[in-house]
XYZ file of C-alpha atoms in Angstrom:
704
model
C 19.528 4.781 -31.469
C 18.988 1.154 -30.039
C 21.965 -1.037 -30.822
C 19.791 -3.778 -32.411
C 18.503 -1.209 -34.729
C 21.790 0.197 -35.695
C 22.928 -3.416 -36.763
C 19.614 -4.085 -38.420
C 20.075 -0.877 -40.613
C 23.764 -1.372 -41.242
C 24.203 -4.894 -42.184
C 21.679 -4.676 -45.381
C 21.894 -5.980 -48.855
C 24.679 -4.725 -50.578
C 25.722 -5.364 -54.388
C 26.141 -8.667 -55.599
C 29.618 -9.462 -56.146
C 31.357 -9.451 -59.844
C 30.329 -12.751 -61.815
C 30.853 -13.710 -65.286
C 27.641 -13.376 -66.907
C 25.553 -16.550 -68.044
C 23.594 -14.691 -70.382
C 23.491 -12.101 -72.948
C 22.586 -8.660 -71.584
C 19.038 -7.403 -71.402
C 19.733 -4.796 -74.027
C 20.825 -7.316 -76.442
C 17.961 -9.532 -75.767
C 15.401 -7.003 -76.548
C 16.703 -6.281 -79.995
C 15.942 -9.784 -80.558
C 12.578 -10.174 -78.828
C 10.024 -12.704 -80.197
C 6.219 -13.120 -79.843
C 5.666 -14.752 -76.286
C 5.248 -18.571 -75.802
C 2.045 -19.527 -74.550
C 3.266 -21.754 -71.462
C 5.964 -20.847 -69.152
C 6.825 -24.559 -68.211
C 8.975 -26.144 -70.835
C 9.539 -29.853 -70.066
C 12.117 -31.968 -72.056
C 11.008 -33.883 -74.688
C 11.470 -37.781 -73.840
C 12.088 -38.725 -77.358
C 15.194 -36.762 -77.695
C 18.404 -38.459 -77.275
C 19.887 -38.130 -73.828
C 22.927 -35.837 -74.953
C 20.315 -33.592 -76.592
C 18.197 -33.045 -73.699
C 21.326 -32.492 -71.349
C 23.344 -30.334 -73.495
C 22.939 -26.589 -71.989
C 19.186 -27.103 -71.452
C 19.150 -24.818 -68.276
C 21.082 -22.046 -69.866
C 18.967 -22.306 -73.047
C 15.930 -22.116 -70.954
C 16.902 -19.197 -68.773
C 17.932 -17.327 -71.789
C 14.627 -17.735 -73.530
C 13.113 -16.810 -70.207
C 14.946 -13.576 -69.877
C 14.385 -12.556 -73.588
C 10.574 -12.959 -72.934
C 10.531 -10.625 -69.872
C 12.931 -8.028 -71.655
C 10.416 -7.776 -74.467
C 7.803 -6.516 -71.897
C 8.310 -2.845 -71.207
C 5.096 -2.549 -69.206
C 5.028 -3.654 -65.559
C 1.459 -4.673 -65.901
C 2.559 -7.043 -68.825
C 5.347 -8.468 -66.557
C 2.728 -9.253 -63.935
C 0.328 -10.975 -66.462
C 3.323 -12.906 -67.824
C 4.356 -14.100 -64.294
C 0.610 -14.992 -63.577
C 0.646 -16.819 -66.693
C 3.730 -18.769 -65.672
C 1.949 -19.385 -62.201
C -1.170 -20.850 -63.895
C 1.155 -23.407 -66.141
C 2.449 -25.297 -62.947
C 1.199 -28.745 -62.544
C -0.949 -29.238 -59.377
C 1.317 -29.761 -56.354
C -0.017 -32.759 -54.555
C -1.678 -32.005 -51.255
C 0.272 -34.670 -49.457
C 3.800 -32.663 -50.385
C 2.508 -29.686 -48.545
C 4.357 -30.307 -45.220
C 7.033 -28.677 -43.253
C 9.948 -30.927 -44.773
C 8.995 -29.448 -48.148
C 8.884 -25.715 -47.138
C 11.235 -23.189 -48.397
C 12.251 -21.245 -45.736
C 13.161 -17.334 -45.992
C 10.109 -16.546 -48.353
C 7.464 -14.230 -47.424
C 4.618 -16.636 -48.675
C 4.453 -20.318 -48.176
C 6.498 -22.130 -50.724
C 6.825 -26.035 -51.531
C 9.391 -27.998 -53.222
C 9.843 -31.385 -53.918
C 12.897 -32.681 -55.973
C 13.691 -36.277 -57.730
C 16.111 -37.898 -60.107
C 14.536 -39.677 -63.082
C 16.251 -42.888 -64.488
C 18.217 -40.808 -66.879
C 19.923 -38.969 -64.057
C 17.904 -35.569 -64.574
C 16.793 -33.674 -61.745
C 12.840 -33.164 -61.674
C 11.278 -30.312 -59.659
C 7.947 -29.658 -58.492
C 6.804 -26.490 -56.646
C 3.920 -24.401 -55.537
C 2.923 -21.429 -53.408
C -0.018 -20.015 -51.645
C 0.625 -16.467 -53.357
C 0.365 -16.108 -56.982
C 3.252 -13.916 -57.572
C 5.603 -15.981 -55.767
C 4.150 -19.183 -57.636
C 5.030 -17.236 -60.911
C 8.601 -17.103 -59.565
C 8.522 -20.902 -58.601
C 7.262 -21.642 -62.233
C 9.876 -20.016 -63.717
C 12.744 -21.487 -61.661
C 10.909 -24.985 -62.463
C 10.733 -24.173 -66.292
C 14.515 -23.315 -66.234
C 15.774 -26.384 -64.138
C 13.330 -28.956 -64.351
C 14.801 -31.984 -66.430
C 18.494 -30.332 -66.078
C 21.557 -32.279 -65.180
C 22.568 -32.046 -61.423
C 25.594 -30.149 -62.741
C 23.574 -27.514 -64.467
C 21.463 -27.072 -61.644
C 24.507 -26.742 -59.156
C 26.402 -24.189 -61.569
C 23.230 -21.762 -62.004
C 23.793 -18.610 -59.648
C 21.223 -16.136 -58.456
C 22.839 -13.346 -60.470
C 21.946 -15.394 -63.621
C 18.477 -14.383 -62.892
C 19.234 -10.615 -62.679
C 17.897 -9.642 -65.829
C 14.280 -10.855 -64.949
C 12.883 -7.426 -63.917
C 9.490 -8.233 -62.734
C 6.332 -6.240 -61.543
C 8.344 -2.980 -62.444
C 10.833 -3.419 -59.794
C 14.573 -4.358 -59.965
C 14.685 -8.094 -59.204
C 17.374 -7.334 -56.487
C 14.788 -5.518 -54.408
C 14.585 -7.488 -50.976
C 11.099 -9.286 -51.257
C 11.842 -10.309 -54.961
C 15.585 -11.524 -54.573
C 14.743 -13.395 -51.544
C 12.470 -15.612 -53.512
C 14.492 -16.403 -56.382
C 17.585 -16.762 -54.255
C 16.023 -18.945 -51.656
C 14.113 -21.413 -53.680
C 17.060 -21.637 -55.856
C 19.383 -22.649 -52.875
C 16.880 -25.088 -51.803
C 16.711 -26.562 -55.240
C 20.560 -26.864 -55.140
C 20.979 -28.330 -51.552
C 18.108 -31.130 -52.565
C 20.270 -31.964 -55.759
C 23.477 -32.631 -53.869
C 21.756 -34.893 -51.356
C 20.268 -36.626 -54.568
C 23.817 -36.880 -56.008
C 25.051 -38.327 -52.849
C 22.207 -40.688 -52.727
C 22.821 -41.748 -56.292
C 26.620 -42.470 -55.615
C 26.041 -44.432 -52.324
C 27.547 -42.242 -49.753
C 26.065 -40.188 -46.908
C 25.090 -36.638 -47.790
C 26.761 -35.481 -44.672
C 26.832 -35.831 -40.783
C 24.196 -32.737 -39.377
C 25.342 -30.698 -36.327
C 23.813 -31.718 -33.139
C 20.754 -29.786 -32.780
C 17.561 -28.906 -30.419
C 14.201 -29.008 -31.696
C 11.812 -26.834 -29.685
C 8.032 -27.617 -30.115
C 4.652 -26.928 -28.867
C 5.061 -30.638 -27.277
C 8.625 -30.416 -25.869
C 12.351 -30.595 -26.835
C 13.688 -33.050 -28.917
C 17.717 -33.478 -28.974
C 19.594 -34.534 -31.828
C 22.943 -35.802 -30.868
C 25.011 -36.137 -27.459
C 26.079 -32.951 -27.183
C 22.578 -31.301 -27.859
C 21.247 -34.106 -25.381
C 23.868 -32.753 -22.811
C 22.497 -29.208 -23.297
C 19.016 -30.275 -23.117
C 19.475 -31.851 -19.691
C 19.488 -28.554 -17.926
C 16.547 -26.808 -19.734
C 14.005 -28.282 -16.898
C 16.164 -27.746 -13.876
C 15.619 -29.100 -10.420
C 12.795 -27.272 -8.625
C 14.510 -27.718 -5.303
C 17.644 -25.940 -6.386
C 15.698 -23.213 -7.953
C 13.948 -22.547 -4.794
C 17.099 -22.707 -2.804
C 18.801 -20.191 -4.938
C 15.995 -17.807 -4.929
C 15.465 -17.938 -1.345
C 18.866 -16.867 -0.487
C 18.958 -14.265 -3.248
C 15.934 -12.790 -1.590
C 17.010 -13.139 1.897
C 20.291 -11.555 1.638
C 19.151 -9.115 -1.153
C 21.719 -9.803 -3.845
C 21.368 -9.445 -7.541
C 22.692 -11.399 -10.248
C 24.226 -10.441 -13.596
C 25.213 -13.208 -15.842
C 26.362 -13.306 -19.354
C 24.685 -15.363 -22.171
C 27.591 -17.760 -22.509
C 27.084 -19.319 -19.019
C 26.901 -23.189 -18.514
C 23.501 -24.340 -19.375
C 22.800 -25.747 -16.026
C 23.519 -22.052 -14.428
C 21.316 -20.595 -16.751
C 18.472 -23.035 -16.529
C 18.399 -22.231 -12.640
C 18.619 -18.641 -13.102
C 15.950 -18.432 -15.893
C 13.624 -20.312 -13.768
C 14.509 -18.396 -10.511
C 13.856 -15.083 -12.011
C 10.028 -15.824 -11.646
C 10.861 -15.740 -7.790
C 13.313 -13.004 -7.581
C 13.540 -10.488 -10.569
C 17.013 -9.056 -9.730
C 18.487 -12.000 -12.094
C 19.745 -10.658 -15.501
C 21.109 -12.555 -18.384
C 22.447 -10.562 -21.217
C 25.591 -9.699 -23.055
C 28.592 -7.774 -21.573
C 27.141 -4.199 -22.455
C 24.033 -4.547 -20.445
C 25.521 -6.229 -16.995
C 26.502 -3.084 -15.496
C 23.629 -1.162 -16.253
C 21.298 -3.698 -14.729
C 23.814 -3.943 -11.577
C 23.203 -0.373 -10.909
C 19.200 -0.728 -11.317
C 19.643 -3.698 -8.746
C 21.274 -1.297 -6.362
C 18.970 1.383 -6.876
C 16.299 -1.050 -6.033
C 18.043 -2.016 -2.877
C 20.352 -4.741 -3.486
C 23.356 -4.899 -0.965
C 25.551 -7.361 -3.313
C 25.901 -7.959 -6.819
C 27.231 -11.351 -7.936
C 28.803 -11.552 -11.588
C 28.744 -14.605 -13.584
C 31.093 -13.814 -16.400
C 35.026 -13.335 -16.847
C 37.000 -10.923 -14.904
C 36.540 -7.844 -17.118
C 32.796 -7.951 -16.615
C 33.185 -7.974 -12.934
C 35.739 -5.178 -12.965
C 33.173 -2.964 -15.175
C 30.325 -3.722 -12.959
C 32.400 -2.404 -9.892
C 33.538 0.690 -11.678
C 30.158 1.430 -12.977
C 28.749 1.177 -9.611
C 31.371 3.331 -8.058
C 30.678 5.994 -10.539
C 26.999 5.670 -9.859
C 28.054 6.232 -5.951
C 27.276 2.641 -4.988
C 30.448 2.017 -3.370
C 28.833 0.252 -0.595
C 27.348 -2.376 -2.870
C 29.688 -5.424 -3.069
C 30.467 -7.206 -5.920
C 31.572 -10.929 -6.283
C 33.080 -13.241 -8.737
C 32.419 -16.713 -9.019
C 35.861 -18.146 -8.764
C 38.906 -17.641 -6.399
C 41.142 -18.090 -9.467
C 41.636 -15.496 -12.414
C 38.649 -16.212 -15.164
C 40.562 -15.041 -18.273
C 39.450 -14.143 -21.711
C 41.678 -14.656 -25.053
C 40.549 -10.994 -26.207
C 41.178 -9.305 -22.780
C 44.568 -11.084 -22.795
C 45.287 -9.883 -26.298
C 44.571 -6.171 -25.509
C 46.967 -6.420 -22.471
C 49.931 -7.655 -24.412
C 53.026 -5.646 -25.380
C 52.355 -5.971 -29.094
C 48.737 -4.178 -28.370
C 50.649 -1.259 -26.633
C 52.890 -1.005 -29.427
C 49.865 -0.803 -31.923
C 48.599 2.076 -29.663
C 51.966 3.922 -29.665
C 51.834 3.786 -33.472
C 48.248 5.311 -33.064
C 49.660 8.074 -30.802
C 52.117 9.111 -33.213
C 49.364 9.687 -35.963
C 47.206 12.748 -35.194
C 44.159 13.083 -35.008
C 43.452 9.571 -33.832
C 40.891 7.664 -32.155
C 41.031 4.623 -30.375
C 37.973 2.387 -30.539
C 38.216 -0.522 -28.060
C 35.908 -3.372 -27.784
C 33.921 -3.616 -24.427
C 35.459 -7.065 -24.048
C 38.756 -5.732 -22.294
C 39.951 -5.015 -18.766
C 39.481 -1.672 -17.261
C 43.191 -1.449 -16.931
C 43.734 -1.885 -20.707
C 40.803 0.519 -21.246
C 42.832 2.966 -18.983
C 46.215 2.496 -20.357
C 44.889 2.830 -23.757
C 42.879 6.201 -22.857
C 45.868 7.760 -21.537
C 48.031 7.418 -24.459
C 45.144 7.624 -27.370
C 41.737 9.196 -26.926
C 39.564 5.982 -26.594
C 35.776 5.211 -26.713
C 34.631 1.750 -25.959
C 32.428 -0.152 -28.447
C 30.324 -3.298 -28.675
C 29.510 -5.545 -31.690
C 26.249 -3.948 -32.162
C 27.299 -0.179 -32.187
C 31.085 -0.329 -33.594
C 30.227 0.439 -36.900
C 28.004 3.270 -36.201
C 30.573 4.470 -33.650
C 33.262 4.761 -36.347
C 31.130 6.322 -39.075
C 30.264 9.029 -36.296
C 33.851 9.346 -35.565
C 34.789 10.167 -39.100
C 31.766 12.423 -39.533
C 32.731 14.616 -36.588
C 36.368 14.794 -37.260
C 36.925 14.374 -41.005
C 40.865 13.847 -41.322
C 40.464 11.328 -38.384
C 42.656 7.891 -37.937
C 40.746 5.288 -36.378
C 42.584 2.367 -34.441
C 40.268 -0.318 -33.751
C 41.130 -3.249 -31.470
C 41.673 -5.952 -30.128
C 39.418 -8.331 -32.287
C 41.101 -9.018 -35.427
C 38.236 -10.955 -37.147
C 35.689 -8.089 -36.005
C 38.127 -5.472 -37.279
C 38.649 -7.326 -40.750
C 34.858 -7.783 -41.005
C 34.511 -4.137 -40.491
C 36.872 -3.143 -43.155
C 35.137 -5.700 -45.537
C 31.883 -4.225 -44.685
C 32.688 -0.754 -45.716
C 34.576 -2.219 -48.814
C 31.138 -3.553 -49.768
C 29.528 -0.252 -48.671
C 31.783 1.516 -50.998
C 29.958 0.035 -54.078
C 26.659 0.980 -52.782
C 24.679 4.172 -54.150
C 24.873 7.359 -52.124
C 21.060 7.030 -51.129
C 21.729 3.607 -49.649
C 24.601 4.756 -47.799
C 22.824 7.757 -46.539
C 20.316 5.668 -45.010
C 22.729 4.028 -42.798
C 24.542 7.216 -41.833
C 23.248 10.536 -43.291
C 26.696 12.080 -43.452
C 28.449 9.662 -45.648
C 28.561 8.765 -49.348
C 30.508 6.546 -51.528
C 33.714 9.132 -51.673
C 33.562 9.409 -47.911
C 33.538 5.902 -47.057
C 36.607 5.152 -49.609
C 38.551 7.927 -48.117
C 38.110 6.755 -44.592
C 38.956 3.405 -45.652
C 42.647 4.721 -45.628
C 42.693 5.756 -42.317
C 40.950 2.781 -40.521
C 43.415 0.526 -38.954
C 42.585 -2.669 -36.793
C 44.761 -4.863 -34.387
C 45.817 -8.007 -36.336
C 46.735 -10.401 -33.458
C 43.776 -10.630 -31.033
C 40.790 -13.432 -31.188
C 38.141 -15.002 -29.369
C 39.180 -18.751 -29.086
C 35.385 -19.722 -29.374
C 34.443 -17.722 -32.503
C 37.927 -18.645 -33.921
C 36.616 -22.122 -34.411
C 34.080 -21.176 -36.803
C 36.664 -21.484 -39.636
C 36.557 -23.019 -43.041
C 35.573 -26.750 -42.120
C 32.482 -25.637 -40.386
C 31.805 -23.144 -42.880
C 31.801 -25.715 -45.733
C 29.605 -27.944 -43.854
C 27.005 -25.197 -43.550
C 27.387 -24.707 -47.129
C 26.309 -28.217 -47.741
C 23.886 -29.083 -45.162
C 22.549 -25.724 -44.114
C 22.532 -23.544 -46.883
C 18.578 -23.050 -46.868
C 18.405 -22.678 -42.990
C 18.473 -19.349 -41.099
C 22.363 -18.415 -40.339
C 23.079 -16.448 -37.328
C 26.636 -15.150 -36.606
C 28.725 -12.851 -34.014
C 30.508 -9.973 -35.265
C 33.708 -11.971 -33.906
C 33.807 -14.831 -36.561
C 36.393 -15.413 -39.080
C 35.891 -13.688 -42.397
C 34.826 -16.787 -44.202
C 31.805 -17.223 -41.600
C 31.232 -13.361 -41.870
C 30.664 -13.679 -45.658
C 28.398 -16.489 -45.730
C 26.437 -14.848 -42.913
C 26.024 -11.232 -44.934
C 25.124 -13.482 -48.043
C 22.425 -14.998 -45.867
C 21.614 -11.573 -44.541
C 21.117 -9.817 -48.188
C 18.221 -12.631 -48.668
C 16.598 -12.035 -45.647
C 17.652 -15.588 -44.281
C 20.502 -14.249 -41.443
C 21.768 -11.935 -39.205
C 25.321 -10.760 -38.211
C 25.890 -8.892 -34.917
C 26.097 -9.097 -31.083
C 24.400 -11.979 -29.132
C 21.245 -9.749 -28.318
C 20.934 -9.180 -32.119
C 21.206 -13.034 -32.856
C 18.475 -13.490 -30.018
C 16.325 -10.642 -31.469
C 16.406 -12.080 -35.067
C 15.384 -15.598 -33.902
C 12.489 -14.166 -31.858
C 11.504 -12.269 -34.877
C 11.545 -15.163 -37.316
C 9.359 -17.274 -34.865
C 6.992 -14.398 -34.229
C 6.457 -14.032 -38.289
C 5.959 -17.775 -38.385
C 3.132 -17.646 -35.839
C 1.617 -14.637 -37.543
C 1.235 -16.732 -40.500
C -0.333 -19.378 -38.634
C 0.642 -22.330 -40.463
C 2.721 -25.580 -39.731
C 6.208 -24.793 -40.051
C 9.897 -25.983 -39.206
C 12.394 -23.081 -38.653
C 16.008 -23.978 -38.748
C 18.545 -22.007 -37.413
C 22.496 -22.256 -37.347
C 23.991 -20.680 -34.113
C 27.229 -19.048 -35.138
C 28.222 -18.117 -31.649
C 29.013 -19.546 -28.125
C 26.647 -22.506 -27.328
C 25.670 -21.104 -23.926
C 23.232 -18.382 -25.959
C 20.892 -21.730 -26.247
C 19.192 -21.238 -22.629
C 18.187 -17.624 -23.746
C 16.791 -18.870 -26.883
C 14.791 -21.690 -25.827
C 13.229 -19.545 -23.015
C 12.378 -16.905 -25.670
C 11.065 -19.396 -28.053
C 9.012 -21.361 -25.422
C 7.521 -17.867 -24.410
C 6.179 -17.378 -27.941
C 5.228 -20.541 -28.592
C 3.137 -20.666 -25.407
C 1.781 -17.077 -25.370
C -1.490 -18.174 -27.187
C -3.028 -21.165 -28.751
C -2.152 -21.756 -32.131
C -3.909 -24.253 -34.591
C -0.865 -24.441 -36.404
C 2.333 -26.359 -35.317
C 5.694 -24.683 -35.158
C 8.956 -26.303 -34.508
C 12.322 -24.396 -33.980
C 15.654 -26.189 -34.600
C 18.794 -24.653 -33.415
C 21.753 -26.373 -34.900
C 25.188 -26.343 -33.176
C 28.535 -26.300 -35.561
C 31.034 -28.613 -34.109
C 34.557 -28.524 -35.642
C 36.472 -32.045 -35.995
C 38.905 -30.081 -34.408
C 36.721 -29.792 -31.082
C 35.918 -33.333 -30.551
C 37.415 -36.052 -28.548
C 36.705 -40.072 -28.968
C 35.484 -42.023 -25.714
C 34.415 -45.518 -25.591
C 30.722 -46.421 -25.321
C 30.886 -47.163 -21.512
C 32.379 -43.643 -21.028
C 35.982 -44.371 -19.892
C 38.414 -41.798 -21.000
C 41.896 -40.674 -20.264
C 45.382 -42.201 -21.294
C 44.905 -45.337 -19.406
C 41.325 -46.173 -21.080
C 41.021 -49.200 -23.053
C 40.532 -48.575 -27.164
C 38.206 -50.624 -28.823
C 39.894 -52.449 -31.584
C 36.940 -51.577 -33.820
C 36.766 -47.708 -34.688
C 32.954 -48.075 -34.927
C 32.517 -48.583 -31.270
C 33.921 -45.137 -30.447
C 31.654 -42.329 -29.813
C 32.346 -38.751 -31.062
C 31.553 -36.103 -28.662
C 32.664 -32.530 -28.160
C 35.438 -32.639 -25.656
C 38.592 -31.098 -24.380
C 41.012 -33.361 -25.876
C 41.939 -31.463 -28.940
C 42.648 -28.077 -27.809
C 41.683 -24.697 -26.695
C 38.445 -23.162 -26.976
C 36.636 -26.286 -26.074
C 35.292 -27.639 -23.016
C 33.882 -30.918 -21.835
C 30.415 -29.253 -21.901
C 30.742 -27.165 -24.974
C 32.064 -28.719 -28.221
C 33.531 -26.045 -30.494
C 31.378 -23.254 -29.726
C 32.127 -23.169 -25.757
C 34.209 -20.739 -23.702
C 36.378 -22.692 -21.095
C 36.464 -19.399 -18.952
C 32.927 -18.743 -18.815
C 32.310 -22.607 -17.829
C 34.357 -21.465 -14.464
C 31.188 -19.976 -13.212
C 29.123 -23.074 -11.475
C 26.202 -23.104 -9.843
C 27.926 -24.493 -6.807
C 30.211 -21.430 -6.673
C 27.096 -18.878 -6.938
C 25.276 -20.752 -4.009
C 28.750 -20.801 -1.752
C 29.158 -17.358 -2.483
C 25.922 -16.288 -1.676
C 25.272 -18.276 1.447
C 28.634 -16.769 3.237
C 27.569 -13.350 2.322
C 28.055 -11.063 4.407
C 31.677 -11.743 4.482
C 32.632 -10.878 7.977
C 35.673 -12.961 8.385
C 37.325 -12.503 4.822
C 36.508 -16.211 3.594
C 35.350 -14.710 0.338
C 38.279 -12.130 -0.317
C 39.651 -13.991 -3.341
C 35.917 -13.854 -4.736
C 35.413 -9.861 -4.488
C 36.016 -7.546 -7.208
C 38.021 -5.231 -5.980
C 38.411 -1.486 -6.699
C 41.412 -0.637 -8.859
C 43.872 1.426 -6.363
C 46.486 1.247 -9.119
C 47.366 4.286 -11.493
C 48.428 4.593 -14.937
C 52.014 5.460 -16.256
C 50.968 9.144 -16.254
C 49.914 8.937 -12.344
C 46.143 8.956 -12.911
C 43.665 6.293 -11.099
C 43.048 3.357 -13.446
C 39.353 3.243 -12.164
C 38.538 6.573 -13.215
C 40.490 6.886 -16.554
C 39.223 3.290 -17.380
C 35.706 4.298 -17.092
C 35.762 7.556 -19.364
C 36.050 5.426 -22.522
C 32.691 3.422 -21.283
C 31.123 6.758 -20.496
C 31.711 8.039 -23.825
C 30.239 5.094 -25.393
C 27.099 5.807 -23.284
C 27.004 9.523 -24.465
C 27.109 8.302 -28.024
C 24.342 5.737 -27.485
C 22.193 8.431 -25.769
C 22.727 11.198 -28.246
C 23.994 9.858 -31.224
C 27.248 12.025 -31.222
C 30.561 11.653 -29.786
C 30.825 13.810 -26.718
C 32.719 17.215 -26.929
C 35.309 16.217 -24.261
C 36.432 13.419 -26.282
C 36.552 15.648 -29.584
C 38.582 18.122 -27.909
C 40.839 15.403 -26.493
C 41.360 13.957 -30.221
C 42.269 17.326 -31.647
C 43.815 18.838 -28.614
C 45.771 15.962 -26.957
C 49.396 15.745 -25.725
C 51.472 13.258 -26.931
C 52.585 11.445 -23.252
C 56.286 10.951 -22.851
C 55.974 7.708 -20.808
C 56.608 4.574 -22.751
C 53.699 2.045 -22.427
C 55.589 -0.824 -24.487
C 55.368 -3.510 -21.877
C 53.044 -6.190 -20.554
C 50.401 -5.119 -18.308
């Protein structure tokens, strides 16, 4: 099964969290049903005192609306009622049908305008090009138009849960998306009106890039720095492509590369097709294909465990003569790989070895040596952020009494556990759609035997914490939200909530790219003017691939409509440094007396995880892969005098504590994952190892 499809099926809508109901139950409302009112829209009486209008207005209206729909037992009557509500909406001005008033995430087009009257009440107007959706909008407007801001903000999507319309539960995807997304847009715009009334800014937006048919617009200095390299120097493109072609060099690079490098590589692909940019899973596979096509060297732009994996997989495929080169003569580290190479991680695995039967599920973003040491201690299979959940599901299905030990990413481990807790409240039918051999009882049972390492994280995704989440809630609650599976739990929960209403994705870098492409394609298929806004919840190096994909879609054919795609980069205050307007930096720089003269820019001044190129969402290790290094390595190949010895990804000649070759044992967990991806089953060899392994007597409790 394709990784993207697995994640798409897995991260589906789950039951809404428990909440205190605002209204009586549908059953009680049915018992006191009344004849339906002629009009759906109920505007406040301007002759009533302000306190009378404001007191419980929205709750009272919603109770009446729920009462009306509850009294209709036939689906056709609900449809008629909804259409009657749609007909009651005042005419929406044509001038208001602009992208700025569009509500994202609805299948149909929805326009919304919000204002505040002289009494401080919020006034809403809405419209849609689809009658059913227009009816939904009419219901929302009838409840909230003329209410106090506080009433608008306290309303929850669950409050509309008793509105069973068109014979389907309102929580069905297409229905809940409309209720939920329009309500969220109403609340966001209400917050902006409150801020305006109080004379305070509504909040500083994140830096962003807007991709349109007429080019790219950068908003903010960080976005401008990223945009600089999206139109790379033509001479550098030709120089790189020429040396790659002449010397038969393939290039595999990670999505998180520096934008300058990615810009050059993306453009050079048109001249030399043995260049590939992807997540870490695909890099080694593409290196093998390049070797099969005749490439004599592979250059790896990533961190060291990636070049190790490429070297090992090429050896397994019998391409030992193909040289593999890194882009630095220094170590290119990774916080996750380092966490898995620690003594505490080995202690975690020793605990696993004493619990039988056990399986170690290790994130692929770890060193080959760690994989080998782990596999010798506990049967091990690698995973990615796309297939980790299905891997765990399948393992428990094939070995019912299994204990699973996941590591080293603590956030991903916690998110997996949280996801399984949510699924335990789903119906057996819903769970079966995700994995046919599981149900509520099996998930509740496996939760007791699922363990994860609690002291490892990616220093980039760690920055997507509370402050960033709060700013997203305030400024981007109605935008499409993307999040890598490695983000902290608060960001994960926010993205999962967006996912449930069709407005988000949680998964790998490839899942994120595919989600954005799908949303853009759907907008193009609608053939209407639109502005799509995405929050990029992963490393900002993804930008180059996103821009290339969006440009490809926008330029694929002529459209009458104008589509703009905005990518916002979350930046935490912990990842900015201050510099004077003239750009002077450093401890001896002159500090302006007026703080307003300082420019806030992403930088390295305030901690790990930030680089001068990347703000809070940029990996400093990945940025060690420079264009100059790539050109220097390529130009000096073949390395006849050993000049590039420090750049070469050498084979592992070391052995494990049990005396087995690290190169061989470290590849086994990867090959087990390949088997699972191809067949949907864990290999028999791994199952036998789980059930009949011998506990090693050698202690691994040491730093590797």
